[in-house]
Short mmCIF file of C-alpha atoms (C1' of nucleotides) in Angstrom, two decimals:
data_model
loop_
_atom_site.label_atom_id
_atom_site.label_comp_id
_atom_site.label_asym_id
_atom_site.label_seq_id
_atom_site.Cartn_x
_atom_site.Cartn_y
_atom_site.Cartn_z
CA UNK M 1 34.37 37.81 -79.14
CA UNK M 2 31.38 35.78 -80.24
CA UNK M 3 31.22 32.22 -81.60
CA UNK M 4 34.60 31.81 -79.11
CA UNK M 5 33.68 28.58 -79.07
CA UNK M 6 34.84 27.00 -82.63
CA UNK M 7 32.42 24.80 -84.14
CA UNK M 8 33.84 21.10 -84.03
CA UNK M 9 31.29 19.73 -86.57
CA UNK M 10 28.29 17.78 -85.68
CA UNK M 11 24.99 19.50 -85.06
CA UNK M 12 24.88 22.86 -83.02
CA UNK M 13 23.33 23.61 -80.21
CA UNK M 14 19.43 24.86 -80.14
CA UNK M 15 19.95 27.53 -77.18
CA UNK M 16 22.00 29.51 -75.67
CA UNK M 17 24.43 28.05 -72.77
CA UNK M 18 24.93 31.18 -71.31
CA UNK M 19 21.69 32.07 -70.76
CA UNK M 20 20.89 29.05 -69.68
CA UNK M 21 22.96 29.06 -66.83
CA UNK M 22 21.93 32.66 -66.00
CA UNK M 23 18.87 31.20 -65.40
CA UNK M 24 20.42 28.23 -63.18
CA UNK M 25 22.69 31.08 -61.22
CA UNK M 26 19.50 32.62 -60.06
CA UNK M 27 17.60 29.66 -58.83
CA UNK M 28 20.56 28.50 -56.93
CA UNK M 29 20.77 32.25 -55.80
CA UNK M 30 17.08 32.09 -54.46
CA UNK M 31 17.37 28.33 -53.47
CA UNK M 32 20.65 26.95 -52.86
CA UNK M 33 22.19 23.90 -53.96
CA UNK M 34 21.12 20.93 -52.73
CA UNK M 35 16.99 22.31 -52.64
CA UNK M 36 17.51 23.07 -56.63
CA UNK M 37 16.16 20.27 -58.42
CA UNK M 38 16.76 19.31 -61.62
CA UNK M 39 13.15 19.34 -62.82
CA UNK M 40 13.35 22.89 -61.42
CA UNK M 41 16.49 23.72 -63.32
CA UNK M 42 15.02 21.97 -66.82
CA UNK M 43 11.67 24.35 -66.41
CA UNK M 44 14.21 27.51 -65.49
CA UNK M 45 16.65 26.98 -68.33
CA UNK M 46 14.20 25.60 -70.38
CA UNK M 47 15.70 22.52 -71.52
CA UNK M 48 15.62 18.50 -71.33
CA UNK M 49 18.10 16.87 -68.77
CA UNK M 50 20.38 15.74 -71.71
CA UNK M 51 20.83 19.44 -73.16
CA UNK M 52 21.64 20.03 -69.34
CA UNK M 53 24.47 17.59 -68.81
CA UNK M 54 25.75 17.83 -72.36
CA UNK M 55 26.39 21.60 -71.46
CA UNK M 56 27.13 21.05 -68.21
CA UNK M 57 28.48 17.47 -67.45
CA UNK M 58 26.43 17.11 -64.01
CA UNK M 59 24.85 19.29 -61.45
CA UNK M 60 27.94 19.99 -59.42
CA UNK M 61 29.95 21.18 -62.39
CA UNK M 62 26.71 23.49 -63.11
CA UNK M 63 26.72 24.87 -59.80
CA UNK M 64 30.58 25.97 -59.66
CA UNK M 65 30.01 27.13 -63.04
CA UNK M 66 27.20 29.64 -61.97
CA UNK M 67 29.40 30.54 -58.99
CA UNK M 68 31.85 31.83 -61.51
CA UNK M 69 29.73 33.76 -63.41
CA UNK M 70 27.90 35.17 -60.23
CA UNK M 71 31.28 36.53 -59.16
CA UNK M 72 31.75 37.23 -62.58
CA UNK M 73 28.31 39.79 -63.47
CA UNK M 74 26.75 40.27 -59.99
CA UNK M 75 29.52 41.26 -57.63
CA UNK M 76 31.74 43.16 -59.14
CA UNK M 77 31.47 45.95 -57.10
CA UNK M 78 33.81 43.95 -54.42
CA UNK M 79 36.35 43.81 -56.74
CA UNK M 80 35.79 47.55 -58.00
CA UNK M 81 35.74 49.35 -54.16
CA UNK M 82 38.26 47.51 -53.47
CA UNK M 83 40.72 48.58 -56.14
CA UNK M 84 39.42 51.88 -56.55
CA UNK M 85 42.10 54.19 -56.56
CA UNK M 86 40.79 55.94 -53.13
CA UNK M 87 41.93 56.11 -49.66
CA UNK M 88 41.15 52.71 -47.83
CA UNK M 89 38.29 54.25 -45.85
CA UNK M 90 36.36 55.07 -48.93
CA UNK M 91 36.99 51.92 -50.35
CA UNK M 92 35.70 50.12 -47.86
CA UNK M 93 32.74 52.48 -47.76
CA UNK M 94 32.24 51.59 -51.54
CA UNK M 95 32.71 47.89 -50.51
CA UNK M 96 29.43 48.01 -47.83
CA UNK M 97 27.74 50.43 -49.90
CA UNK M 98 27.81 48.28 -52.63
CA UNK M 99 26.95 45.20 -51.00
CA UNK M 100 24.10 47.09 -49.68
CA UNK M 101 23.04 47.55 -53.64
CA UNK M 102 24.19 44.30 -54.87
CA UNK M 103 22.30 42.95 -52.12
CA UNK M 104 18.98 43.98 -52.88
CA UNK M 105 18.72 44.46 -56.48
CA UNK M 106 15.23 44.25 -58.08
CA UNK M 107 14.45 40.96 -59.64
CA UNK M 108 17.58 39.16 -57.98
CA UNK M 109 17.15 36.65 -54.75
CA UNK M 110 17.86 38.88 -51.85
CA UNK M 111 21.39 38.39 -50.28
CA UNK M 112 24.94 36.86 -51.61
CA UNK M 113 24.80 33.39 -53.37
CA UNK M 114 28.11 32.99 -51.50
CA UNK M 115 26.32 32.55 -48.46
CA UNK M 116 22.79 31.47 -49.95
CA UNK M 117 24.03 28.34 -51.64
CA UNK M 118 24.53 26.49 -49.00
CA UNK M 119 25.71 27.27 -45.64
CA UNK M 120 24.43 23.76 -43.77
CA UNK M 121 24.88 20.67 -46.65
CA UNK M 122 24.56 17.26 -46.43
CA UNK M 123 28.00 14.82 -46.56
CA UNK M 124 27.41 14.22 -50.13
CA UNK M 125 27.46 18.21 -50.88
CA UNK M 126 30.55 19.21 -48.21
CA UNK M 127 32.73 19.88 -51.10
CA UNK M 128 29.76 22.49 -52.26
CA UNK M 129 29.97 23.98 -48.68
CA UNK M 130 33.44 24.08 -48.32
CA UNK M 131 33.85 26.19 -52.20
CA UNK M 132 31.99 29.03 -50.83
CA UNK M 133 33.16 29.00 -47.83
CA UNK M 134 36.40 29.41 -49.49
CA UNK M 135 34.68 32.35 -51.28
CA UNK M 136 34.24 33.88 -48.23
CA UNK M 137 37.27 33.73 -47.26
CA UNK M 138 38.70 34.81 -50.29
CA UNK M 139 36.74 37.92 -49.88
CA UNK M 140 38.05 38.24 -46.14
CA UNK M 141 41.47 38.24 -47.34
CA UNK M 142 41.08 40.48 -50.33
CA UNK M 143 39.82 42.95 -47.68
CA UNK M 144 43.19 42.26 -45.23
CA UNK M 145 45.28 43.20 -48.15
CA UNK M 146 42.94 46.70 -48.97
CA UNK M 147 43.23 47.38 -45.33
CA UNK M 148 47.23 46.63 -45.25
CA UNK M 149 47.63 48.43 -47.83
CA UNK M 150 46.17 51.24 -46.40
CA UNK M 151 47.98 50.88 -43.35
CA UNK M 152 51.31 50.77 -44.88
CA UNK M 153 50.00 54.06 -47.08
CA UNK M 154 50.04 55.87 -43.40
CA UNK M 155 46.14 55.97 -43.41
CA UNK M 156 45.79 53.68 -40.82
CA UNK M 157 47.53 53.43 -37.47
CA UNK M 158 50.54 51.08 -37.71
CA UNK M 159 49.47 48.71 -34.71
CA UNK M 160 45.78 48.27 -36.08
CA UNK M 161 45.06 44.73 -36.50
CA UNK M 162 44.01 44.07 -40.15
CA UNK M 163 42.82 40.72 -39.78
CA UNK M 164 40.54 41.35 -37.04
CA UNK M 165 39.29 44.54 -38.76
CA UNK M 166 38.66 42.41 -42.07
CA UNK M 167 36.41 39.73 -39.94
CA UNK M 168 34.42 42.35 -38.71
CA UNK M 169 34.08 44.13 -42.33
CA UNK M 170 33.49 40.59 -43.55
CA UNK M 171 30.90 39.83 -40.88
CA UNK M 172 29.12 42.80 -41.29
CA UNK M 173 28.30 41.95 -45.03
CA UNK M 174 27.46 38.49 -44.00
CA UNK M 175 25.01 40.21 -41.75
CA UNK M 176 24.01 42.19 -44.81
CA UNK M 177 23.17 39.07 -46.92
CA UNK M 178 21.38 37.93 -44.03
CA UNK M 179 19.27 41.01 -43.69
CA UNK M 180 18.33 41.22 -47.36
CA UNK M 181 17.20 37.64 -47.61
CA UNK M 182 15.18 38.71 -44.37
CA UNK M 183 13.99 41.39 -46.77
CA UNK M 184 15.43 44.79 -45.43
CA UNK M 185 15.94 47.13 -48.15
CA UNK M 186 18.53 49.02 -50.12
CA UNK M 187 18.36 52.25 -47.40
CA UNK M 188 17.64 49.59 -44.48
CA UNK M 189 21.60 48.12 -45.13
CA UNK M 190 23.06 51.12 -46.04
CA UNK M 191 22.05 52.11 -42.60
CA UNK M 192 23.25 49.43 -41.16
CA UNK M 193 26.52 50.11 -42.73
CA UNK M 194 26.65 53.33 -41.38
CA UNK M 195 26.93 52.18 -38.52
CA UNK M 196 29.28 49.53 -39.29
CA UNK M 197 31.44 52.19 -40.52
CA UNK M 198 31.14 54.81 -37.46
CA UNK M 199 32.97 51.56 -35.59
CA UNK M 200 35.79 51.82 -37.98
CA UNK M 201 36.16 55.23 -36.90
CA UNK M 202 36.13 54.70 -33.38
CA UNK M 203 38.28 51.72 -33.49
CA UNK M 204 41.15 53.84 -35.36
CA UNK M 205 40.28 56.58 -32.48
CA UNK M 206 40.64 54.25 -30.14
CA UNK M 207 43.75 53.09 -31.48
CA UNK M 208 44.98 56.75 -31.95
CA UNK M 209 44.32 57.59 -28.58
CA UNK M 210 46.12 54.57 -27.26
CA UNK M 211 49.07 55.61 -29.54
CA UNK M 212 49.34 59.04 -28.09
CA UNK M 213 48.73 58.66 -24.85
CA UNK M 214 45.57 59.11 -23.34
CA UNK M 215 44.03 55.77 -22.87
CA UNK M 216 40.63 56.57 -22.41
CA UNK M 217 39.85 52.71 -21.72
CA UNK M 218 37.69 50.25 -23.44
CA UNK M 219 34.85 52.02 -25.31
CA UNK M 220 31.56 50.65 -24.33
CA UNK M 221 32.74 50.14 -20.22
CA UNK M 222 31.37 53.02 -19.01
CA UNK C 1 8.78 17.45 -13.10
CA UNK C 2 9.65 13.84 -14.65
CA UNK C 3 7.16 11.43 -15.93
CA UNK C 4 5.40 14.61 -17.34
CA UNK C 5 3.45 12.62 -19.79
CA UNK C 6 1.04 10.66 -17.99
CA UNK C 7 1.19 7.16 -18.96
CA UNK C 8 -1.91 6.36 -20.62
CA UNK C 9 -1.71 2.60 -20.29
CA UNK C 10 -0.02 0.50 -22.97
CA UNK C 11 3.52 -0.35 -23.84
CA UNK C 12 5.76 2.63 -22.77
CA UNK C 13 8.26 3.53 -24.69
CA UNK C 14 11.71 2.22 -25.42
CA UNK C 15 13.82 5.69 -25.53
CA UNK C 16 14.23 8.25 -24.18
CA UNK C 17 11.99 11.36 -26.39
CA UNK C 18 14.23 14.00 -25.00
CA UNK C 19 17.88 12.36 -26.05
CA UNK C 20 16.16 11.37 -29.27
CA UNK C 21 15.34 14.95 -29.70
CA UNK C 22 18.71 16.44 -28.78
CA UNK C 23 20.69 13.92 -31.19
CA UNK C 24 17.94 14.94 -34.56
CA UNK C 25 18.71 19.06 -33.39
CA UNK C 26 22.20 18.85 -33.66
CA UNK C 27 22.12 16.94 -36.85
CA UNK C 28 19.49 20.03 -38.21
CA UNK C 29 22.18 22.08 -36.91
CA UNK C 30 24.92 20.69 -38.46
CA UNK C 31 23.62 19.57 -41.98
CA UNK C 32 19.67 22.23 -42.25
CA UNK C 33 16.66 20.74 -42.21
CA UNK C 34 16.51 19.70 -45.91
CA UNK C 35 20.00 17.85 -46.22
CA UNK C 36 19.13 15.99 -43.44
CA UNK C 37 17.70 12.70 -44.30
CA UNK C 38 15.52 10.36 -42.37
CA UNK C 39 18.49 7.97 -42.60
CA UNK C 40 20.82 10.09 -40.86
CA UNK C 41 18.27 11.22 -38.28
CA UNK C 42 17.54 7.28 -38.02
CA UNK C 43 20.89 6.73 -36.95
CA UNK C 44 21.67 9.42 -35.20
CA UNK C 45 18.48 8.83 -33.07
CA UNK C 46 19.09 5.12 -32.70
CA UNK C 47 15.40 4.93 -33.56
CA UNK C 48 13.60 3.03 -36.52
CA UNK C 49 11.68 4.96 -38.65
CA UNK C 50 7.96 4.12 -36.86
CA UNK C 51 9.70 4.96 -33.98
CA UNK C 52 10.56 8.86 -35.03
CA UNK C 53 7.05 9.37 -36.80
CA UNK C 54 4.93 7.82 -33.69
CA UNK C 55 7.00 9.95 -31.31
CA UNK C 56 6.83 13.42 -33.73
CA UNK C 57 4.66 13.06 -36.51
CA UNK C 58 6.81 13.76 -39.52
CA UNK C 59 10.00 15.37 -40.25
CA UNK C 60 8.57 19.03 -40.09
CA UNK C 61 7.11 18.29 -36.89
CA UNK C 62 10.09 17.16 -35.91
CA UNK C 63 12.38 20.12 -37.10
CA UNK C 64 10.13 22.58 -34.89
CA UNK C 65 10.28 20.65 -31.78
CA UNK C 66 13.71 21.02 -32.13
CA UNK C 67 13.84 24.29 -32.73
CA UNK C 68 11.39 24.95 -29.76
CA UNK C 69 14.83 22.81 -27.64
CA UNK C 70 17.64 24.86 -29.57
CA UNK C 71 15.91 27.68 -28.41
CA UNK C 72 15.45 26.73 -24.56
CA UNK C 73 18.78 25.34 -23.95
CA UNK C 74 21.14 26.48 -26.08
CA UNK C 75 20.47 29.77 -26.70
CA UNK C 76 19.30 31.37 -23.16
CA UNK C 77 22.15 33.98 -22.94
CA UNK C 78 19.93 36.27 -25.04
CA UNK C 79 16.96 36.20 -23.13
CA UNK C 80 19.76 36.45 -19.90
CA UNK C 81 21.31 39.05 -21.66
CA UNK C 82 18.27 41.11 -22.70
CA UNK C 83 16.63 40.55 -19.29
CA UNK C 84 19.62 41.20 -17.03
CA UNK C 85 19.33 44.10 -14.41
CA UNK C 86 21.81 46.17 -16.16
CA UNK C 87 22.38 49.27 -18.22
CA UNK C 88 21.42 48.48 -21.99
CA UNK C 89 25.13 48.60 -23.19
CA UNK C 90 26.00 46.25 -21.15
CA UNK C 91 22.92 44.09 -21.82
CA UNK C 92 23.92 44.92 -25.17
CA UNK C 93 27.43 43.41 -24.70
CA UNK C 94 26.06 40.63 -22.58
CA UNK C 95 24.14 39.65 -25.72
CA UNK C 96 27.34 39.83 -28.29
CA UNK C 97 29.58 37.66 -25.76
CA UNK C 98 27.10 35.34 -24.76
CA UNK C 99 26.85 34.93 -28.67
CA UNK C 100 30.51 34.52 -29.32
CA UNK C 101 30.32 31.59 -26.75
CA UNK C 102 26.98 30.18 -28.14
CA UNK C 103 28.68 29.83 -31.70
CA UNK C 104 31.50 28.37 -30.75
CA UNK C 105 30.92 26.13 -28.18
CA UNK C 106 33.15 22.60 -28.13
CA UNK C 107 30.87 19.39 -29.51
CA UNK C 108 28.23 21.70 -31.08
CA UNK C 109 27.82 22.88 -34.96
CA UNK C 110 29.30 26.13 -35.79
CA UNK C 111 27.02 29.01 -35.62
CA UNK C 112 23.59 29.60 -35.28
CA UNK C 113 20.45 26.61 -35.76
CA UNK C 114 18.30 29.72 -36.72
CA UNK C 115 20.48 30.79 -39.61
CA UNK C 116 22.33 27.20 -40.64
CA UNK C 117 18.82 25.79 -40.29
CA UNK C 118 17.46 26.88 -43.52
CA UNK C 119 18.68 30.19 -45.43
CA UNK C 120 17.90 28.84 -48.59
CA UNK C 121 15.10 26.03 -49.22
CA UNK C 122 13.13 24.84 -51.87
CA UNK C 123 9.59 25.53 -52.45
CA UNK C 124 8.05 22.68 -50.56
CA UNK C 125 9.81 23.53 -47.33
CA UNK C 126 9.54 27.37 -47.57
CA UNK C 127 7.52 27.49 -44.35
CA UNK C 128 10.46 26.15 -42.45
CA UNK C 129 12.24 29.04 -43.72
CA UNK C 130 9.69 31.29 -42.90
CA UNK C 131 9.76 29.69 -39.86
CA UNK C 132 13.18 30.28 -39.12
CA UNK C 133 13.15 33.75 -40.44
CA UNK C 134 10.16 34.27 -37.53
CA UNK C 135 13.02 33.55 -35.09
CA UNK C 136 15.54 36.01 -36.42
CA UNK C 137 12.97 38.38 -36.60
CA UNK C 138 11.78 38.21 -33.02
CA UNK C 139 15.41 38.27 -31.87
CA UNK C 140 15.84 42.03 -33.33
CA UNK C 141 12.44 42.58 -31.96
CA UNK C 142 14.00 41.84 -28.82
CA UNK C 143 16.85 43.77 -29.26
CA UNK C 144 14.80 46.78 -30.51
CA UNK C 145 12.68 46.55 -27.32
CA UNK C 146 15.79 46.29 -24.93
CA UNK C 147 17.46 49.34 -26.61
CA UNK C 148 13.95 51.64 -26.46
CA UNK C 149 13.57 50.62 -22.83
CA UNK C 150 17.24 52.00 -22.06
CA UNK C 151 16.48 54.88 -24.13
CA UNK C 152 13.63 55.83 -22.20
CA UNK C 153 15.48 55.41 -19.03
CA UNK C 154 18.11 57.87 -20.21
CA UNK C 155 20.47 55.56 -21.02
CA UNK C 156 20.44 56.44 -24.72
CA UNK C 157 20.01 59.84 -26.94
CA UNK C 158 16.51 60.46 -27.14
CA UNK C 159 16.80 60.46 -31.20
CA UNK C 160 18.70 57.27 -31.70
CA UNK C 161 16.43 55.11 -33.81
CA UNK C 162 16.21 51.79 -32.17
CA UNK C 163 14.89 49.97 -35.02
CA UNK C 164 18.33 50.85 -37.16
CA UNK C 165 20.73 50.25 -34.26
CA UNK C 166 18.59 46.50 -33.33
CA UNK C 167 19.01 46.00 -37.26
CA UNK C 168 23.20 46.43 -36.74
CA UNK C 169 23.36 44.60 -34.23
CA UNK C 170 21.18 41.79 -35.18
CA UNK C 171 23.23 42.30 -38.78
CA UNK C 172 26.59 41.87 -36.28
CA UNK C 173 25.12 38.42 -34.84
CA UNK C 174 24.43 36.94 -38.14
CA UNK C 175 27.73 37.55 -39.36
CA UNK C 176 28.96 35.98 -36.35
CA UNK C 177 27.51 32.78 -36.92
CA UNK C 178 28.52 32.79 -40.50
CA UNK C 179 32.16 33.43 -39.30
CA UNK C 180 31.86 30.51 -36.87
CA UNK C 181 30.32 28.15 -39.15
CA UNK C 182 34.06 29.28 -41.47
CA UNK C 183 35.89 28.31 -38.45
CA UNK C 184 36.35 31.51 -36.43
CA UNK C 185 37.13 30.87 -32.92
CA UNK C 186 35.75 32.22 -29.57
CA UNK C 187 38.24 34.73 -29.36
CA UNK C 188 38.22 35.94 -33.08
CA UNK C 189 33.99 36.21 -32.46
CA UNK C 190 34.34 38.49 -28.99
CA UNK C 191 37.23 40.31 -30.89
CA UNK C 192 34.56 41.10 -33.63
CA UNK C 193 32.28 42.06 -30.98
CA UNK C 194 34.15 44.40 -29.33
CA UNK C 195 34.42 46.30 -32.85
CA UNK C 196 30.84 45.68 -33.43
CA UNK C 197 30.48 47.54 -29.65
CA UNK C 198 32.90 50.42 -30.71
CA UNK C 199 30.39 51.86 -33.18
CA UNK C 200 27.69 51.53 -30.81
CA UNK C 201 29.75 54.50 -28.99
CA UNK C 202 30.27 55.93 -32.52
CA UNK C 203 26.55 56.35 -33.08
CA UNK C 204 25.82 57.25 -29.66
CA UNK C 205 28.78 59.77 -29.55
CA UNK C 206 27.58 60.94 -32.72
CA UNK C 207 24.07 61.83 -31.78
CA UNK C 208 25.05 62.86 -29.08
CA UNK C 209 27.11 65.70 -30.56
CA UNK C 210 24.21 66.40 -32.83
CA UNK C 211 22.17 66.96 -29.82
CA UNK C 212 24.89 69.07 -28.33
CA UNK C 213 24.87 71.30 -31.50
CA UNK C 214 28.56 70.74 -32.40
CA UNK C 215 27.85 68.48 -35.31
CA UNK C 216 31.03 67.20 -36.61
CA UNK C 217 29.65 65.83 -39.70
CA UNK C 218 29.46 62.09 -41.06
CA UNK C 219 32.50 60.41 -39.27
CA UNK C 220 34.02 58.82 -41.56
CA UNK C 221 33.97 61.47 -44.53
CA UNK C 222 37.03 62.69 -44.11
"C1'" DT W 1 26.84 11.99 -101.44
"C1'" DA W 2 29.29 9.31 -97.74
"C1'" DG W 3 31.37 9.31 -93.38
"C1'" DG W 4 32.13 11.33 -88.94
"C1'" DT W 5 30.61 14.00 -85.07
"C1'" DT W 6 27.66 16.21 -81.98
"C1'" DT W 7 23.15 17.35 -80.15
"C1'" DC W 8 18.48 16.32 -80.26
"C1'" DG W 9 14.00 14.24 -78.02
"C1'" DT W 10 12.05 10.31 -75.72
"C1'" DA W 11 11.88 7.27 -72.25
"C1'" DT W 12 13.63 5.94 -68.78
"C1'" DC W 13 17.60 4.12 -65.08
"C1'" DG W 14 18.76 2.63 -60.08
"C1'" DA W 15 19.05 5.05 -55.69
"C1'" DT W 16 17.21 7.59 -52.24
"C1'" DC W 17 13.52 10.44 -50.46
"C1'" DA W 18 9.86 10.82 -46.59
"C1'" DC W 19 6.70 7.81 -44.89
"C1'" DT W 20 3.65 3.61 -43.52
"C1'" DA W 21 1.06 -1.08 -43.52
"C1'" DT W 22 1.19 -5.13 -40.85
"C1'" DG W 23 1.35 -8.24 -37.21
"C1'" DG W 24 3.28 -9.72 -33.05
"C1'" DA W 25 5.15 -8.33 -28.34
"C1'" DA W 26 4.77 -5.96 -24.00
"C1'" DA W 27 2.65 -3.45 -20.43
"C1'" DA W 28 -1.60 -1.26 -18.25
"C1'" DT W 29 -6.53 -1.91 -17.26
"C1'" DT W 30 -10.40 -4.62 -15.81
"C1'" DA L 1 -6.22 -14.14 -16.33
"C1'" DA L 2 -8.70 -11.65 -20.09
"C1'" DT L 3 -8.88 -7.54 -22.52
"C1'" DT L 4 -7.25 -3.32 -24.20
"C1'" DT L 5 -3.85 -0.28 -25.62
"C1'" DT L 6 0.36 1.07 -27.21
"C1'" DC L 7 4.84 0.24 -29.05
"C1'" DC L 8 8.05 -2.65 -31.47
"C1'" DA L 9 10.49 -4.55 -35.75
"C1'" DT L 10 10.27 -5.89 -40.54
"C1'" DA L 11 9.54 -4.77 -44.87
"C1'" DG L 12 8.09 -2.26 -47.77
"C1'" DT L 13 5.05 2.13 -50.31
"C1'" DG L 14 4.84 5.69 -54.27
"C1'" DA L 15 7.38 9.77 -55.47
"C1'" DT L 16 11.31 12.15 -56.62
"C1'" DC L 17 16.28 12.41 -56.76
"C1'" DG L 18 20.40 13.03 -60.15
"C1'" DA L 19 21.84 11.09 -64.24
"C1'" DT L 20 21.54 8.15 -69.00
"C1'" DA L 21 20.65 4.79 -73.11
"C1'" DC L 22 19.13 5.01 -77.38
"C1'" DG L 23 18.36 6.20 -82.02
"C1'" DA L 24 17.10 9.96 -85.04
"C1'" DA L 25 18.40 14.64 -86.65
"C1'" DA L 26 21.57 18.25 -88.06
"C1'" DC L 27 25.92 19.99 -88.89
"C1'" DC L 28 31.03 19.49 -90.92
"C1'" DT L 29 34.63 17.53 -94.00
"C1'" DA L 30 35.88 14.99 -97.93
#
DNA sequence: TAGGTTTCGTATCGATCACTATGGAAAATT
DNA sequence: AATTTTCCATAGTGATCGATACGAAACCTA
């Protein structure tokens, strides 16, 4: 597993690239794109702007590079709820609960680079915008599929609309990332998606109680 | 009400401050305060550059004036919403609609000013974030203060803890915007809302039953 | 050791950033 | 009309942006 990169001759390298952009990941993390210099990255990564775009080829390339490696080591947990072999309801649980940790860690930037890295950009940096937004979305869909799957499993009424379920579920982590760069805690967004999750209860009542029956009306219109 | 500004003899001005003003918050909104340049807020104005820094100062000064607008005319359904002679739910609901419409409206940015404006920033402009953040903040302060009022007026449980519920739904709003600035529509935003709403009656329902003393345990461990 | 290759450190590159000095033009005041 | 005051347009300011040119240094192969 180490030296996976062979050695092509010529002289080596005096640090170590992956490190290096561990240290970039975070500063876009806490920053975002565009307002992450690259005087800020040379003092962070502790190198000259040639080791930079020798490593790296330019700041762009850097940037999706740390995205990779943020999906990579810091939110795995999506990935893990999400294919845990559980029933859908836990998994989702595990999903907010988890964002709710992943979200807040000690000695990270609050919140999800995802949305952190640049959700406003200027024309030059729309192509930045538009690869996490398609991270996002990615994560939308991967949560569609968990809750189809769950559906088709029987653990979810048949007529339940997964798509709108998964925006909601999507939004609420958004909300999450939000929160923690606000600086709510660990236990303030695992409240939050308590809550969160109480709707997905009602909503599958609600749907249940459509399906057999006894309409008892939209929720909140009393 | 016009001619507010006395004239104070001289040369009057050229523009119009107001238009001027409207044109530079809708580029903030679009593109943050950072990635927008003087350039584009040059052209976008129709101004020249002595023209922008004799009306507003600088580009900071500028940014909070138009935040001072955003908030005053295109975001008054909150206030509406918070301040409307009804019960809290619906105030409540009010608020999450009014939003849906606010974030999606036809010839504006995606999403919210407050939350596009400036998630992430560098250090040199980290008191527009705070600034920002003061916003977000003092909409779930809002929210809180809405939600204790209808709890004192019997409208809610007397346990429900209004600072965890604003938190939700303030969460809820966020994720709104974020889902509008990916493109979400309108509809998909009030559909999200009316999930959001459903565990509202979840947690109500659920202290409720506490109160009642037939605690059916965490709702969705099952 | 000689040749080839790659990275190293130093010193920048042109472009763009937010911002302004200057001097004349236009309107209000006297 | 004379004076004062403010705004206008032109043309730039120094600073910082992302990105490099250059030649020496350090490795490999032969």
């Amino acid at each position: 597993m180490e030296n996976f990169e062979k050695s092509r001759g010529g002289r080596p390298r005096a640090f170590d690239p992956e490190a290096a952009l561990d240290a970039a990941m975070h500063l876009f993390w806490e920053h975002g794109y565009e307002a992450t210099s690259l005087a800020m990255l040379r003092e962070a990564m502790g190198l000259t702007p040639p080791q930079i775009y020798n490593a790296f080829a330019d700041k762009e390339t850097l940037f999706r590079r740390a995205l990779v490696r943020y999906h990579e080591k810091e939110i795995g947990f999506a990935l893990d709820a999400l294919s845990a072999p559980v029933p859908v309801k836990e998994a989702i649980r595990l999903l907010l609960m988890g964002a709710a940790e992943a979200y807040t860690r000690p000695g990270k930037p609050g919140g999800c680079l995802f949305i952190s890295g640049a959700l406003a950009a200027s024309p030059q940096a729309q192509g930045i915008a538009d690869e996490l937004k398609t991270y996002r979305k990615a994560t939308e869909a991967a949560i569609a599929a968990r809750l189809a799957k769950g559906r088709e499993a029987g653990e979810l009424p048949a007529d339940l609309s997964v798509e709108r379920l998964a925006k909601y579920l999507t939004g609420v982590m958004h909300g999450m990332s939000i929160q923690a760069r606000d600086g709510a805690s660990a236990e303030d967004l695992r409240a939050l998606a308590e809550t969160a999750l109480a709707a997905w209860a009602a909503e599958v009542r609600q749907a249940a109680d459509a399906k057999g029956g006894t309409d008892a009306g939209p929720v909140l219109h009393d």
